[in-house]
C-alpha cells in the first residue's frame, strides 16, 4: 500500500471506539420501524450484489419499487453506522458502500422508469432506427466513488442523439426523443428523490447540468458539446472532472457510454499547462467562503463546517483538482476522480511533496469521518458540528477521543487539521496573503494597476527596458488583447523592473525576459503560470542573466518554465530507468483514457525530453555540474529516449512479427563518446539479428518509422536530427544492416569492406538502445576491428590524410582560432587518440573502453605511447577547449576566436600541437 493510502487507513492497534451507534437518533428510528427487516441484511459491509438482492426480495414480498429502495437504503445506513462508529471501518469502505447504494438505486430505477415510458410512448430511436441510449452521469462525490452517508447526489442526464419514439398502436403517442428523455429524467428524479412515508433514497440535485436550473432536465450529446464549446465556464471543468456514467450499468459494461468521454476530457483537460484556471477557481472559492461566512453570521455553530469553512474538505478537493486540471492535459497519469488516489499520484509525479500529500490525506480522512458522524445523528445533509455537548462527546468518543468540561481534543484536532489545509490552500492560490513586490505593483508604487501599453507605466521602467517594451506594446496585436491580459503583461514586466532595482537580476536579464515574452503574447497560459508563480519568474530572470542560449531554448519550448517550480531541479541528476518508467506510466495512462494515439505519444516523449534537457541546462548554467557531466546527462537522456521510442513504435508497427524487435541501435560520434551537447544531432547505425525470412523488409520499415518518430516536428516541437551516414557504405547503403553483414563489412571479409576512417569512427561507437542481448556481440565485433594488426606507417598516413581532408572541408578564416577545427584544436586531439587506439589497442586492451577522450589520453601516456606529461597535459587541454566551446555555445557566440580571445588558450593549443607532433611528427 502506498504512503498516502496508508495515511488514510484506520491506524492499527487503536482501542475500539468508546461509542455505540444507538446514540444516533436516525439509527434509533430505523431500529424501531424496521426491526424485523434488519436481520435480512447479511453480516459485514453491504455490497451492490447484496443491495440488489434485498430490493428484489422486498418487491417479491409485495413492496412497490419506491418503498423497496427506501427500506433497503435505511438498512444499509444502519449497518454502516454500526461498522463505522463501533468497529472503526475504513472511511473508504463507508464511501464505497454509499456509492454502491446510489449506483444500484439509479440502475434499478432507470430500468423501471424506462419500461414505463416505453409502454406509453414507444422506444426512442435515432434517424437510423437505432434505439437511443440514455445515461445518468454522477458528479461530485458520487462520480468520485466518495459519497458520504447523508449526501445528496449531483446528476446530469444525457442522451445519445435526437430522434422520435415509435409510438404505440400504429404510431399514436409518438413524441420527440427530447420530450421522452425529459419525462424520463423527471420520473427518475421523483422515484429517487421524493420524500414518502418511507423517506427518500437520495436528494437529487440537477443544478450542475448545462445552464443550471434554467436548462432542460436532459441534454443530448450534441447539445452538451455545443455548450462546452460556447458557454462552458471554468468552474464547470472542475465539476466535470469527477463525472462518471452511473447508469445504466449495461452501457457502462459494454463501453457504449465511453463516447461521452470524448466530449468531457478535452473540456476538462487542455493540451497545455493551464495556469489560466487559477483565477477561475479563486473566484469560485471566494464565493463559497463568502456564502459559508454569510450563513454563519449570527449562527456561531455554523462556523465549524467541516466541509465549507476555511481548511475544510472542499479546500482539499480544490487543491487536488486544481493541480489535476492545470497539468492533467499533458500528464494523464495524474487523472483520477478519487481525492486520495489523486494525492498519491500528484506526489509520485513530483507535483506535491510526499509529506504534504500524506498530511492532506490524513486530514481528509479525519474530516470525512467527522462529517459522517455529524450526519449519522439525524440523517441530515449538514456538515456543521452539533451544538449539543452530548453529541460532540459522542463524535469524539467514536474517534477514540474524550472531551470533558476542561478540554476537547476533537476540537483541537479539527483546528489543527483545518489550519494545515488552509495553509496549503492559501499557498497554492495566494489567498489571504497575496504575493508582494515589496509594496510595489507593476514596477511602480501607489495608484491603480496600469496596462502594458500605458505611457504612465512605461515611464516607470528603466529607460532601456522601456525601449524594448514599447517596441511591441504599441502594436495592434497587443492593443487588441483584453485589458486583463494587458494588465497581466504589465505585472510581469513590472516584476522584472523591480528585480533589477533590487539587484536580484541584471538589466540584460530583464531585457532578455521582455524579448522572450514577445512571441508568447497570445499564449496566455505561459504568462498565467508566471503571474501565479512569482518565484518561478524570479528564477527565470536569474537564468536568463547567466547565458543567452536558455532564452533560445525557452522560446522554442516555453512549456518547460514549469520545471522551475520544482525544488529538486538542482539537486537530482538524470535517472534513465526512472525516465523510461515515468514515460511508460504516461503511455499506460493515455491508453487507460482511450487517448494513446501516435500524436499523443509523440508529443509526450518530446515534452519529457525537453523538460529533462532544460533541467540539465539549469544545473549547467547555475554551475552545479561540469561540462563532462552535462554531456553524460544529455547522452543518457538520448539513450533512454531512443529505448522508449523503440518500444512504442514497434508495438504500432503493422509488420511486427514478435513481441520485441531484435534491433540494436549503435551510437557513433558525440553520442557514442557520451559527449553530446545541446542540440547535437545523433549519429546512428541500425543493426538487426533475426532469422525471419522477411527480416530485412520488416526492420527496414521499422527503422523508417523510428526515424520519423524521432525527427518529425509535432505540436510539442522537435526531438532529434538523425544522421545515418556512418552505416556500411554510407548513404548508398541499406538503412538497416544484419549484424552478420556488419561483422563481415567491418572485419574485411569479402569484397565490400570498411575504410580506415570508418574504423576511426568505431573507436567511439557503442550500443545505446534496443535489444540488450545484442550489445555483447556488437562490442565483440568492435573490439576485433580495433585490435586487428595494422601497418603503423600506412595507418599514420591514412589518418593524417583524413585530417587534412576534414580541415579542407571546414576552413577557418585567417587570424582566427577555432577551438574545434584549427590546428591545436579538439579535432587534432581526437584524431591523435583514434590513431593510438587503432595502432596499439591489441597490446593495451584498456584503450578499447568507451571511457572518453580525456581518460584515454591519460591511459595512452601511462602505457608509454606518449612522452611523459604529454598525455596528461593534452587531456587537461582538451577539457579546457571543451569548456570554452560549451560556454561559447551557451552564449550563442562563435567558437572561432580572434587573436585577443585566443591568446588565453595558447597554452592549451601548444599542448595539443605537441601531442600531434609526438605521434605524427
mmCIF file with all atom_site columns, C-alpha atoms in Angstrom, residues 87-208:
data_model
loop_
_atom_site.group_PDB
_atom_site.id
_atom_site.type_symbol
_atom_site.label_atom_id
_atom_site.label_alt_id
_atom_site.label_comp_id
_atom_site.label_asym_id
_atom_site.label_entity_id
_atom_site.label_seq_id
_atom_site.pdbx_PDB_ins_code
_atom_site.Cartn_x
_atom_site.Cartn_y
_atom_site.Cartn_z
_atom_site.occupancy
_atom_site.B_iso_or_equiv
_atom_site.pdbx_formal_charge
_atom_site.auth_seq_id
_atom_site.auth_comp_id
_atom_site.auth_asym_id
_atom_site.auth_atom_id
_atom_site.pdbx_PDB_model_num
ATOM 1   C CA . UNK A 1 87  ? -15.974 -1.237 14.629  1.00 0.00 ? 87  UNK A CA 1
ATOM 2   C CA . UNK A 1 88  ? -13.803 1.512  13.121  1.00 0.00 ? 88  UNK A CA 1
ATOM 3   C CA . UNK A 1 89  ? -14.493 0.687  9.467   1.00 0.00 ? 89  UNK A CA 1
ATOM 4   C CA . UNK A 1 90  ? -12.262 2.475  6.995   1.00 0.00 ? 90  UNK A CA 1
ATOM 5   C CA . UNK A 1 91  ? -13.701 5.724  5.679   1.00 0.00 ? 91  UNK A CA 1
ATOM 6   C CA . UNK A 1 92  ? -13.183 4.487  2.124   1.00 0.00 ? 92  UNK A CA 1
ATOM 7   C CA . UNK A 1 93  ? -15.268 1.351  2.853   1.00 0.00 ? 93  UNK A CA 1
ATOM 8   C CA . UNK A 1 94  ? -18.147 3.524  4.018   1.00 0.00 ? 94  UNK A CA 1
ATOM 9   C CA . UNK A 1 95  ? -17.997 5.842  0.995   1.00 0.00 ? 95  UNK A CA 1
ATOM 10  C CA . UNK A 1 96  ? -17.706 2.874  -1.370  1.00 0.00 ? 96  UNK A CA 1
ATOM 11  C CA . UNK A 1 97  ? -20.822 1.271  0.128   1.00 0.00 ? 97  UNK A CA 1
ATOM 12  C CA . UNK A 1 98  ? -22.756 4.545  -0.182  1.00 0.00 ? 98  UNK A CA 1
ATOM 13  C CA . UNK A 1 99  ? -21.629 4.818  -3.797  1.00 0.00 ? 99  UNK A CA 1
ATOM 14  C CA . UNK A 1 100 ? -22.851 1.264  -4.480  1.00 0.00 ? 100 UNK A CA 1
ATOM 15  C CA . UNK A 1 101 ? -26.175 2.217  -2.906  1.00 0.00 ? 101 UNK A CA 1
ATOM 16  C CA . UNK A 1 102 ? -26.622 5.134  -5.309  1.00 0.00 ? 102 UNK A CA 1
ATOM 17  C CA . UNK A 1 103 ? -25.485 3.084  -8.316  1.00 0.00 ? 103 UNK A CA 1
ATOM 18  C CA . UNK A 1 104 ? -27.878 0.238  -7.559  1.00 0.00 ? 104 UNK A CA 1
ATOM 19  C CA . UNK A 1 105 ? -30.815 2.553  -6.889  1.00 0.00 ? 105 UNK A CA 1
ATOM 20  C CA . UNK A 1 106 ? -30.258 4.536  -10.089 1.00 0.00 ? 106 UNK A CA 1
ATOM 21  C CA . UNK A 1 107 ? -29.716 1.446  -12.245 1.00 0.00 ? 107 UNK A CA 1
ATOM 22  C CA . UNK A 1 108 ? -32.831 -0.315 -10.992 1.00 0.00 ? 108 UNK A CA 1
ATOM 23  C CA . UNK A 1 109 ? -34.843 2.903  -11.001 1.00 0.00 ? 109 UNK A CA 1
ATOM 24  C CA . UNK A 1 110 ? -33.812 3.829  -14.541 1.00 0.00 ? 110 UNK A CA 1
ATOM 25  C CA . UNK A 1 111 ? -34.797 0.424  -15.908 1.00 0.00 ? 111 UNK A CA 1
ATOM 26  C CA . UNK A 1 112 ? -38.172 0.694  -14.171 1.00 0.00 ? 112 UNK A CA 1
ATOM 27  C CA . UNK A 1 113 ? -38.927 4.216  -15.395 1.00 0.00 ? 113 UNK A CA 1
ATOM 28  C CA . UNK A 1 114 ? -37.786 3.482  -18.925 1.00 0.00 ? 114 UNK A CA 1
ATOM 29  C CA . UNK A 1 115 ? -40.006 0.402  -19.146 1.00 0.00 ? 115 UNK A CA 1
ATOM 30  C CA . UNK A 1 116 ? -42.988 2.504  -18.077 1.00 0.00 ? 116 UNK A CA 1
ATOM 31  C CA . UNK A 1 117 ? -42.292 5.204  -20.655 1.00 0.00 ? 117 UNK A CA 1
ATOM 32  C CA . UNK A 1 118 ? -41.579 2.699  -23.456 1.00 0.00 ? 118 UNK A CA 1
ATOM 33  C CA . UNK A 1 119 ? -45.009 1.220  -22.821 1.00 0.00 ? 119 UNK A CA 1
ATOM 34  C CA . UNK A 1 120 ? -46.553 4.674  -23.015 1.00 0.00 ? 120 UNK A CA 1
ATOM 35  C CA . UNK A 1 121 ? -44.624 6.275  -25.917 1.00 0.00 ? 121 UNK A CA 1
ATOM 36  C CA . UNK A 1 122 ? -42.613 3.515  -27.557 1.00 0.00 ? 122 UNK A CA 1
ATOM 37  C CA . UNK A 1 123 ? -38.825 3.227  -27.817 1.00 0.00 ? 123 UNK A CA 1
ATOM 38  C CA . UNK A 1 124 ? -36.957 6.419  -28.821 1.00 0.00 ? 124 UNK A CA 1
ATOM 39  C CA . UNK A 1 125 ? -34.884 5.886  -31.962 1.00 0.00 ? 125 UNK A CA 1
ATOM 40  C CA . UNK A 1 126 ? -32.440 7.955  -33.996 1.00 0.00 ? 126 UNK A CA 1
ATOM 41  C CA . UNK A 1 127 ? -32.627 8.650  -37.730 1.00 0.00 ? 127 UNK A CA 1
ATOM 42  C CA . UNK A 1 128 ? -31.023 5.279  -38.477 1.00 0.00 ? 128 UNK A CA 1
ATOM 43  C CA . UNK A 1 129 ? -33.670 3.414  -36.476 1.00 0.00 ? 129 UNK A CA 1
ATOM 44  C CA . UNK A 1 130 ? -31.314 2.533  -33.612 1.00 0.00 ? 130 UNK A CA 1
ATOM 45  C CA . UNK A 1 131 ? -32.554 2.765  -30.036 1.00 0.00 ? 131 UNK A CA 1
ATOM 46  C CA . UNK A 1 132 ? -31.174 5.876  -28.331 1.00 0.00 ? 132 UNK A CA 1
ATOM 47  C CA . UNK A 1 133 ? -29.223 5.307  -25.137 1.00 0.00 ? 133 UNK A CA 1
ATOM 48  C CA . UNK A 1 134 ? -29.660 7.432  -22.017 1.00 0.00 ? 134 UNK A CA 1
ATOM 49  C CA . UNK A 1 135 ? -27.052 7.928  -19.313 1.00 0.00 ? 135 UNK A CA 1
ATOM 50  C CA . UNK A 1 136 ? -27.216 9.042  -15.729 1.00 0.00 ? 136 UNK A CA 1
ATOM 51  C CA . UNK A 1 137 ? -23.973 10.940 -15.108 1.00 0.00 ? 137 UNK A CA 1
ATOM 52  C CA . UNK A 1 138 ? -22.846 11.151 -11.493 1.00 0.00 ? 138 UNK A CA 1
ATOM 53  C CA . UNK A 1 139 ? -20.946 14.266 -10.497 1.00 0.00 ? 139 UNK A CA 1
ATOM 54  C CA . UNK A 1 140 ? -19.023 15.261 -7.383  1.00 0.00 ? 140 UNK A CA 1
ATOM 55  C CA . UNK A 1 141 ? -18.561 12.619 -4.709  1.00 0.00 ? 141 UNK A CA 1
ATOM 56  C CA . UNK A 1 142 ? -20.821 10.155 -6.498  1.00 0.00 ? 142 UNK A CA 1
ATOM 57  C CA . UNK A 1 143 ? -18.647 10.387 -9.616  1.00 0.00 ? 143 UNK A CA 1
ATOM 58  C CA . UNK A 1 144 ? -15.527 10.002 -7.470  1.00 0.00 ? 144 UNK A CA 1
ATOM 59  C CA . UNK A 1 145 ? -16.954 6.999  -5.587  1.00 0.00 ? 145 UNK A CA 1
ATOM 60  C CA . UNK A 1 146 ? -16.644 9.050  -2.381  1.00 0.00 ? 146 UNK A CA 1
ATOM 61  C CA . UNK A 1 147 ? -20.295 9.506  -1.416  1.00 0.00 ? 147 UNK A CA 1
ATOM 62  C CA . UNK A 1 148 ? -20.921 10.461 2.200   1.00 0.00 ? 148 UNK A CA 1
ATOM 63  C CA . UNK A 1 149 ? -23.662 8.881  4.284   1.00 0.00 ? 149 UNK A CA 1
ATOM 64  C CA . UNK A 1 150 ? -26.347 11.566 4.065   1.00 0.00 ? 150 UNK A CA 1
ATOM 65  C CA . UNK A 1 151 ? -25.258 13.141 0.822   1.00 0.00 ? 151 UNK A CA 1
ATOM 66  C CA . UNK A 1 152 ? -27.427 14.348 -1.967  1.00 0.00 ? 152 UNK A CA 1
ATOM 67  C CA . UNK A 1 153 ? -26.431 13.160 -5.428  1.00 0.00 ? 153 UNK A CA 1
ATOM 68  C CA . UNK A 1 154 ? -25.460 15.570 -8.196  1.00 0.00 ? 154 UNK A CA 1
ATOM 69  C CA . UNK A 1 155 ? -26.721 14.185 -11.501 1.00 0.00 ? 155 UNK A CA 1
ATOM 70  C CA . UNK A 1 156 ? -26.751 15.192 -15.142 1.00 0.00 ? 156 UNK A CA 1
ATOM 71  C CA . UNK A 1 157 ? -28.911 13.331 -17.650 1.00 0.00 ? 157 UNK A CA 1
ATOM 72  C CA . UNK A 1 158 ? -27.505 12.864 -21.161 1.00 0.00 ? 158 UNK A CA 1
ATOM 73  C CA . UNK A 1 159 ? -28.938 11.025 -24.161 1.00 0.00 ? 159 UNK A CA 1
ATOM 74  C CA . UNK A 1 160 ? -27.130 9.936  -27.313 1.00 0.00 ? 160 UNK A CA 1
ATOM 75  C CA . UNK A 1 161 ? -28.951 11.639 -30.158 1.00 0.00 ? 161 UNK A CA 1
ATOM 76  C CA . UNK A 1 162 ? -32.130 13.311 -31.301 1.00 0.00 ? 162 UNK A CA 1
ATOM 77  C CA . UNK A 1 163 ? -34.966 11.294 -32.751 1.00 0.00 ? 163 UNK A CA 1
ATOM 78  C CA . UNK A 1 164 ? -38.529 10.147 -32.126 1.00 0.00 ? 164 UNK A CA 1
ATOM 79  C CA . UNK A 1 165 ? -40.270 7.401  -30.244 1.00 0.00 ? 165 UNK A CA 1
ATOM 80  C CA . UNK A 1 166 ? -42.015 4.515  -32.035 1.00 0.00 ? 166 UNK A CA 1
ATOM 81  C CA . UNK A 1 167 ? -45.362 5.399  -30.501 1.00 0.00 ? 167 UNK A CA 1
ATOM 82  C CA . UNK A 1 168 ? -47.910 2.712  -29.658 1.00 0.00 ? 168 UNK A CA 1
ATOM 83  C CA . UNK A 1 169 ? -50.724 1.062  -31.574 1.00 0.00 ? 169 UNK A CA 1
ATOM 84  C CA . UNK A 1 170 ? -49.978 2.355  -35.027 1.00 0.00 ? 170 UNK A CA 1
ATOM 85  C CA . UNK A 1 171 ? -47.905 5.382  -34.099 1.00 0.00 ? 171 UNK A CA 1
ATOM 86  C CA . UNK A 1 172 ? -50.089 7.076  -31.515 1.00 0.00 ? 172 UNK A CA 1
ATOM 87  C CA . UNK A 1 173 ? -48.362 8.831  -28.625 1.00 0.00 ? 173 UNK A CA 1
ATOM 88  C CA . UNK A 1 174 ? -45.244 9.445  -30.720 1.00 0.00 ? 174 UNK A CA 1
ATOM 89  C CA . UNK A 1 175 ? -43.069 12.203 -29.226 1.00 0.00 ? 175 UNK A CA 1
ATOM 90  C CA . UNK A 1 176 ? -39.584 13.587 -29.800 1.00 0.00 ? 176 UNK A CA 1
ATOM 91  C CA . UNK A 1 177 ? -36.642 11.979 -28.105 1.00 0.00 ? 177 UNK A CA 1
ATOM 92  C CA . UNK A 1 178 ? -36.041 15.236 -26.239 1.00 0.00 ? 178 UNK A CA 1
ATOM 93  C CA . UNK A 1 179 ? -39.569 15.122 -24.761 1.00 0.00 ? 179 UNK A CA 1
ATOM 94  C CA . UNK A 1 180 ? -39.206 11.430 -23.935 1.00 0.00 ? 180 UNK A CA 1
ATOM 95  C CA . UNK A 1 181 ? -35.963 11.894 -22.052 1.00 0.00 ? 181 UNK A CA 1
ATOM 96  C CA . UNK A 1 182 ? -37.284 14.973 -20.250 1.00 0.00 ? 182 UNK A CA 1
ATOM 97  C CA . UNK A 1 183 ? -40.144 12.803 -18.971 1.00 0.00 ? 183 UNK A CA 1
ATOM 98  C CA . UNK A 1 184 ? -37.667 10.055 -18.061 1.00 0.00 ? 184 UNK A CA 1
ATOM 99  C CA . UNK A 1 185 ? -35.431 12.488 -16.164 1.00 0.00 ? 185 UNK A CA 1
ATOM 100 C CA . UNK A 1 186 ? -38.299 13.853 -14.085 1.00 0.00 ? 186 UNK A CA 1
ATOM 101 C CA . UNK A 1 187 ? -39.706 10.414 -13.374 1.00 0.00 ? 187 UNK A CA 1
ATOM 102 C CA . UNK A 1 188 ? -36.341 9.036  -12.241 1.00 0.00 ? 188 UNK A CA 1
ATOM 103 C CA . UNK A 1 189 ? -35.623 12.081 -10.068 1.00 0.00 ? 189 UNK A CA 1
ATOM 104 C CA . UNK A 1 190 ? -39.023 11.684 -8.430  1.00 0.00 ? 190 UNK A CA 1
ATOM 105 C CA . UNK A 1 191 ? -38.538 7.960  -7.852  1.00 0.00 ? 191 UNK A CA 1
ATOM 106 C CA . UNK A 1 192 ? -35.193 8.534  -6.117  1.00 0.00 ? 192 UNK A CA 1
ATOM 107 C CA . UNK A 1 193 ? -35.690 11.933 -4.516  1.00 0.00 ? 193 UNK A CA 1
ATOM 108 C CA . UNK A 1 194 ? -39.321 12.286 -3.379  1.00 0.00 ? 194 UNK A CA 1
ATOM 109 C CA . UNK A 1 195 ? -39.997 12.013 0.343   1.00 0.00 ? 195 UNK A CA 1
ATOM 110 C CA . UNK A 1 196 ? -42.603 9.313  1.065   1.00 0.00 ? 196 UNK A CA 1
ATOM 111 C CA . UNK A 1 197 ? -43.740 7.606  4.235   1.00 0.00 ? 197 UNK A CA 1
ATOM 112 C CA . UNK A 1 198 ? -40.518 5.556  3.936   1.00 0.00 ? 198 UNK A CA 1
ATOM 113 C CA . UNK A 1 199 ? -38.359 8.652  3.485   1.00 0.00 ? 199 UNK A CA 1
ATOM 114 C CA . UNK A 1 200 ? -36.242 9.088  0.373   1.00 0.00 ? 200 UNK A CA 1
ATOM 115 C CA . UNK A 1 201 ? -33.393 7.272  -1.323  1.00 0.00 ? 201 UNK A CA 1
ATOM 116 C CA . UNK A 1 202 ? -31.293 10.361 -2.095  1.00 0.00 ? 202 UNK A CA 1
ATOM 117 C CA . UNK A 1 203 ? -31.894 14.051 -2.527  1.00 0.00 ? 203 UNK A CA 1
ATOM 118 C CA . UNK A 1 204 ? -31.348 14.718 -6.242  1.00 0.00 ? 204 UNK A CA 1
ATOM 119 C CA . UNK A 1 205 ? -29.590 17.905 -7.373  1.00 0.00 ? 205 UNK A CA 1
ATOM 120 C CA . UNK A 1 206 ? -29.587 18.732 -11.093 1.00 0.00 ? 206 UNK A CA 1
ATOM 121 C CA . UNK A 1 207 ? -28.084 22.223 -10.734 1.00 0.00 ? 207 UNK A CA 1
ATOM 122 C CA . UNK A 1 208 ? -24.802 21.219 -12.415 1.00 0.00 ? 208 UNK A CA 1
#
